[in-house]
Amino acid sequence: MSERSSKRSFASRPADPESWIKAPDRPSPRTDPAAEFTARLTIDVTADMRGRIKIAAFQRGQTVADMLRALFEREFPTSEGEPR
């Protein structure tokens, strides 16, 4: 009974985290080519803040990712002559 199952569980960590982080994302079902993203941003927030963010996104009918992308676009607009 102490033997572990060889089957990976849903929340198991990748064997090589560096290659997992650097791996390209799977193709998105989005049709807009401008909607392709090339980087992942990880931040630490409290559980309370995470809950407030998720509730705000739900109330707005958005995903958390889409809501935060819009926030970043507003706060950090692309300047003229700056590479995209």
Backbone as JSON Lines, residues from 0, in Angstrom:
{"i":0,"aa":"M","n":[0.81,-1.2,0.0],"ca":[0.0,0.0,0.0],"c":[0.85,1.27,0.0]}
{"i":1,"aa":"S","n":[2.13,1.17,0.32],"ca":[2.98,2.35,0.36],"c":[3.58,2.66,-1.01]}
{"i":2,"aa":"E","n":[3.32,1.83,-2.0],"ca":[3.87,2.02,-3.33],"c":[3.09,3.12,-4.06]}
{"i":3,"aa":"R","n":[3.82,4.05,-4.68],"ca":[3.17,5.14,-5.4],"c":[2.74,4.7,-6.79]}
{"i":4,"aa":"S","n":[1.68,5.28,-7.25],"ca":[1.19,5.0,-8.59],"c":[2.13,5.64,-9.61]}
{"i":5,"aa":"S","n":[2.37,4.96,-10.72],"ca":[3.23,5.51,-11.76],"c":[2.49,6.56,-12.58]}
{"i":6,"aa":"K","n":[1.19,6.66,-12.41],"ca":[0.37,7.62,-13.14],"c":[0.56,9.02,-12.55]}
{"i":7,"aa":"R","n":[0.85,10.02,-13.41],"ca":[1.02,11.39,-12.93],"c":[-0.32,11.95,-12.5]}
{"i":8,"aa":"S","n":[-0.33,12.65,-11.39],"ca":[-1.57,13.27,-10.94],"c":[-1.71,14.63,-11.6]}
{"i":9,"aa":"F","n":[-2.87,15.2,-11.51],"ca":[-3.17,16.48,-12.14],"c":[-2.24,17.58,-11.66]}
{"i":10,"aa":"A","n":[-1.94,17.62,-10.39],"ca":[-1.15,18.72,-9.82],"c":[0.33,18.37,-9.64]}
{"i":11,"aa":"S","n":[0.79,17.35,-10.29],"ca":[2.2,16.98,-10.11],"c":[3.1,18.03,-10.76]}
{"i":12,"aa":"R","n":[4.28,18.2,-10.19],"ca":[5.24,19.16,-10.7],"c":[6.01,18.54,-11.87]}
{"i":13,"aa":"P","n":[6.43,19.37,-12.8],"ca":[7.2,18.83,-13.92],"c":[8.56,18.33,-13.44]}
{"i":14,"aa":"A","n":[9.08,17.33,-14.1],"ca":[10.37,16.76,-13.71],"c":[11.5,17.77,-13.91]}
{"i":15,"aa":"D","n":[11.42,18.58,-14.95],"ca":[12.45,19.57,-15.23],"c":[11.78,20.94,-15.34]}
{"i":16,"aa":"P","n":[11.64,21.68,-14.23],"ca":[10.92,22.95,-14.25],"c":[11.47,23.98,-15.22]}
{"i":17,"aa":"E","n":[12.78,24.04,-15.41],"ca":[13.36,25.03,-16.32],"c":[12.87,24.83,-17.76]}
{"i":18,"aa":"S","n":[12.86,23.6,-18.23],"ca":[12.4,23.37,-19.6],"c":[10.9,23.59,-19.71]}
{"i":19,"aa":"W","n":[10.18,23.31,-18.64],"ca":[8.73,23.53,-18.64],"c":[8.42,25.02,-18.72]}
{"i":20,"aa":"I","n":[9.17,25.85,-17.98],"ca":[8.95,27.29,-17.99],"c":[9.31,27.88,-19.35]}
{"i":21,"aa":"K","n":[10.41,27.41,-19.94],"ca":[10.9,27.97,-21.2],"c":[10.17,27.4,-22.42]}
{"i":22,"aa":"A","n":[9.39,26.36,-22.23],"ca":[8.69,25.74,-23.35],"c":[7.65,26.7,-23.92]}
{"i":23,"aa":"P","n":[7.49,26.74,-25.24],"ca":[6.48,27.62,-25.82],"c":[5.08,27.16,-25.4]}
{"i":24,"aa":"D","n":[4.19,28.13,-25.26],"ca":[2.81,27.79,-24.91],"c":[2.17,27.03,-26.06]}
{"i":25,"aa":"R","n":[1.17,26.26,-25.73],"ca":[0.42,25.53,-26.76],"c":[-0.34,26.55,-27.61]}
{"i":26,"aa":"P","n":[-0.6,26.22,-28.87],"ca":[-1.33,27.16,-29.72],"c":[-2.67,27.52,-29.1]}
{"i":27,"aa":"S","n":[-2.99,28.8,-29.17],"ca":[-4.23,29.32,-28.59],"c":[-5.37,29.16,-29.6]}
{"i":28,"aa":"P","n":[-6.59,28.97,-29.12],"ca":[-7.72,28.89,-30.04],"c":[-8.09,30.26,-30.61]}
{"i":29,"aa":"R","n":[-7.41,31.34,-30.17],"ca":[-7.7,32.69,-30.66],"c":[-7.34,32.79,-32.14]}
{"i":30,"aa":"T","n":[-8.11,33.57,-32.88],"ca":[-7.85,33.72,-34.3],"c":[-7.07,34.99,-34.6]}
{"i":31,"aa":"D","n":[-7.01,35.93,-33.68],"ca":[-6.3,37.19,-33.87],"c":[-4.8,36.97,-33.69]}
{"i":32,"aa":"P","n":[-3.98,37.2,-34.72],"ca":[-2.54,36.97,-34.57],"c":[-1.91,37.88,-33.52]}
{"i":33,"aa":"A","n":[-2.49,39.06,-33.29],"ca":[-1.95,39.97,-32.27],"c":[-2.18,39.44,-30.87]}
{"i":34,"aa":"A","n":[-3.04,38.44,-30.74],"ca":[-3.35,37.88,-29.42],"c":[-2.34,36.82,-28.99]}
{"i":35,"aa":"E","n":[-1.28,36.63,-29.78],"ca":[-0.26,35.65,-29.41],"c":[0.67,36.27,-28.37]}
{"i":36,"aa":"F","n":[0.89,35.57,-27.3],"ca":[1.73,36.08,-26.22],"c":[3.0,35.25,-26.16]}
{"i":37,"aa":"T","n":[4.11,35.89,-25.83],"ca":[5.38,35.2,-25.85],"c":[6.03,35.07,-24.49]}
{"i":38,"aa":"A","n":[5.4,35.57,-23.43],"ca":[6.02,35.49,-22.1],"c":[4.95,35.27,-21.04]}
{"i":39,"aa":"R","n":[5.35,34.65,-19.97],"ca":[4.47,34.41,-18.84],"c":[4.99,35.24,-17.67]}
{"i":40,"aa":"L","n":[4.09,35.9,-16.96],"ca":[4.45,36.73,-15.82],"c":[3.91,36.07,-14.56]}
{"i":41,"aa":"T","n":[4.77,35.87,-13.59],"ca":[4.36,35.26,-12.33],"c":[4.56,36.27,-11.22]}
{"i":42,"aa":"I","n":[3.53,36.51,-10.42],"ca":[3.65,37.42,-9.29],"c":[3.1,36.73,-8.04]}
{"i":43,"aa":"D","n":[3.57,37.19,-6.9],"ca":[3.07,36.67,-5.63],"c":[2.05,37.64,-5.07]}
{"i":44,"aa":"V","n":[0.86,37.14,-4.77],"ca":[-0.19,37.94,-4.14],"c":[-0.75,37.15,-2.97]}
{"i":45,"aa":"T","n":[-1.38,37.86,-2.06],"ca":[-2.0,37.17,-0.93],"c":[-3.23,36.41,-1.44]}
{"i":46,"aa":"A","n":[-3.66,35.47,-0.65],"ca":[-4.87,34.7,-1.01],"c":[-6.08,35.64,-1.1]}
{"i":47,"aa":"D","n":[-6.12,36.63,-0.22],"ca":[-7.23,37.59,-0.23],"c":[-7.23,38.4,-1.52]}
{"i":48,"aa":"M","n":[-6.07,38.89,-1.93],"ca":[-5.96,39.66,-3.17],"c":[-6.32,38.81,-4.38]}
{"i":49,"aa":"R","n":[-5.87,37.57,-4.41],"ca":[-6.2,36.67,-5.52],"c":[-7.71,36.48,-5.61]}
{"i":50,"aa":"G","n":[-8.35,36.33,-4.47],"ca":[-9.8,36.18,-4.46],"c":[-10.49,37.42,-4.99]}
{"i":51,"aa":"R","n":[-10.03,38.6,-4.59],"ca":[-10.65,39.85,-5.05],"c":[-10.46,40.02,-6.56]}
{"i":52,"aa":"I","n":[-9.28,39.65,-7.06],"ca":[-9.03,39.74,-8.5],"c":[-9.96,38.81,-9.27]}
{"i":53,"aa":"K","n":[-10.1,37.57,-8.79],"ca":[-10.95,36.6,-9.48],"c":[-12.41,37.04,-9.46]}
{"i":54,"aa":"I","n":[-12.88,37.59,-8.34],"ca":[-14.26,38.05,-8.24],"c":[-14.5,39.22,-9.19]}
{"i":55,"aa":"A","n":[-13.55,40.18,-9.22],"ca":[-13.68,41.33,-10.12],"c":[-13.75,40.88,-11.58]}
{"i":56,"aa":"A","n":[-12.9,39.94,-11.95],"ca":[-12.9,39.44,-13.33],"c":[-14.23,38.75,-13.64]}
{"i":57,"aa":"F","n":[-14.72,37.95,-12.73],"ca":[-15.99,37.25,-12.93],"c":[-17.14,38.25,-13.09]}
{"i":58,"aa":"Q","n":[-17.16,39.27,-12.24],"ca":[-18.23,40.28,-12.31],"c":[-18.19,41.06,-13.62]}
{"i":59,"aa":"R","n":[-17.01,41.19,-14.2],"ca":[-16.86,41.9,-15.47],"c":[-17.03,40.97,-16.67]}
{"i":60,"aa":"G","n":[-17.22,39.69,-16.41],"ca":[-17.39,38.73,-17.5],"c":[-16.11,38.49,-18.27]}
{"i":61,"aa":"Q","n":[-14.96,38.58,-17.59],"ca":[-13.66,38.4,-18.23],"c":[-12.89,37.31,-17.51]}
{"i":62,"aa":"T","n":[-11.83,36.87,-18.16],"ca":[-10.9,36.01,-17.46],"c":[-9.93,36.91,-16.7]}
{"i":63,"aa":"V","n":[-9.29,36.38,-15.68],"ca":[-8.3,37.15,-14.93],"c":[-7.18,37.6,-15.87]}
{"i":64,"aa":"A","n":[-6.73,36.71,-16.74],"ca":[-5.63,37.04,-17.65],"c":[-6.02,38.2,-18.57]}
{"i":65,"aa":"D","n":[-7.2,38.17,-19.15],"ca":[-7.63,39.24,-20.05],"c":[-7.77,40.56,-19.29]}
{"i":66,"aa":"M","n":[-8.3,40.5,-18.08],"ca":[-8.46,41.71,-17.28],"c":[-7.1,42.32,-16.94]}
{"i":67,"aa":"L","n":[-6.14,41.48,-16.56],"ca":[-4.82,41.99,-16.21],"c":[-4.07,42.5,-17.44]}
{"i":68,"aa":"R","n":[-4.25,41.84,-18.6],"ca":[-3.62,42.34,-19.83],"c":[-4.12,43.75,-20.14]}
{"i":69,"aa":"A","n":[-5.43,43.97,-20.01],"ca":[-6.01,45.3,-20.26],"c":[-5.45,46.32,-19.27]}
{"i":70,"aa":"L","n":[-5.31,45.94,-18.02],"ca":[-4.74,46.82,-17.0],"c":[-3.31,47.21,-17.37]}
{"i":71,"aa":"F","n":[-2.51,46.22,-17.77],"ca":[-1.12,46.5,-18.14],"c":[-1.05,47.39,-19.38]}
{"i":72,"aa":"E","n":[-1.94,47.17,-20.35],"ca":[-1.97,48.01,-21.54],"c":[-2.29,49.46,-21.18]}
{"i":73,"aa":"R","n":[-3.22,49.67,-20.25],"ca":[-3.56,51.03,-19.82],"c":[-2.4,51.68,-19.07]}
{"i":74,"aa":"E","n":[-1.78,50.92,-18.17],"ca":[-0.73,51.46,-17.31],"c":[0.62,51.6,-18.01]}
{"i":75,"aa":"F","n":[0.88,50.75,-18.99],"ca":[2.17,50.73,-19.68],"c":[1.96,50.74,-21.19]}
{"i":76,"aa":"P","n":[1.45,51.87,-21.74],"ca":[1.2,51.91,-23.18],"c":[2.51,51.88,-23.96]}
{"i":77,"aa":"T","n":[2.42,51.38,-25.18],"ca":[3.59,51.34,-26.07],"c":[3.88,52.76,-26.54]}
{"i":78,"aa":"S","n":[5.12,53.2,-26.4],"ca":[5.53,54.53,-26.86],"c":[5.87,54.48,-28.34]}
{"i":79,"aa":"E","n":[5.77,55.62,-29.01],"ca":[6.13,55.71,-30.42],"c":[7.61,55.33,-30.58]}
{"i":80,"aa":"G","n":[7.92,54.53,-31.56],"ca":[9.29,54.15,-31.83],"c":[9.8,53.02,-30.96]}
{"i":81,"aa":"E","n":[9.0,52.6,-30.01],"ca":[9.41,51.49,-29.12],"c":[9.04,50.17,-29.78]}
{"i":82,"aa":"P","n":[9.94,49.2,-29.78],"ca":[9.6,47.9,-30.39],"c":[8.48,47.22,-29.63]}
{"i":83,"aa":"R","n":[7.63,46.52,-30.36],"ca":[6.51,45.81,-29.74],"c":[6.94,44.48,-29.26]}
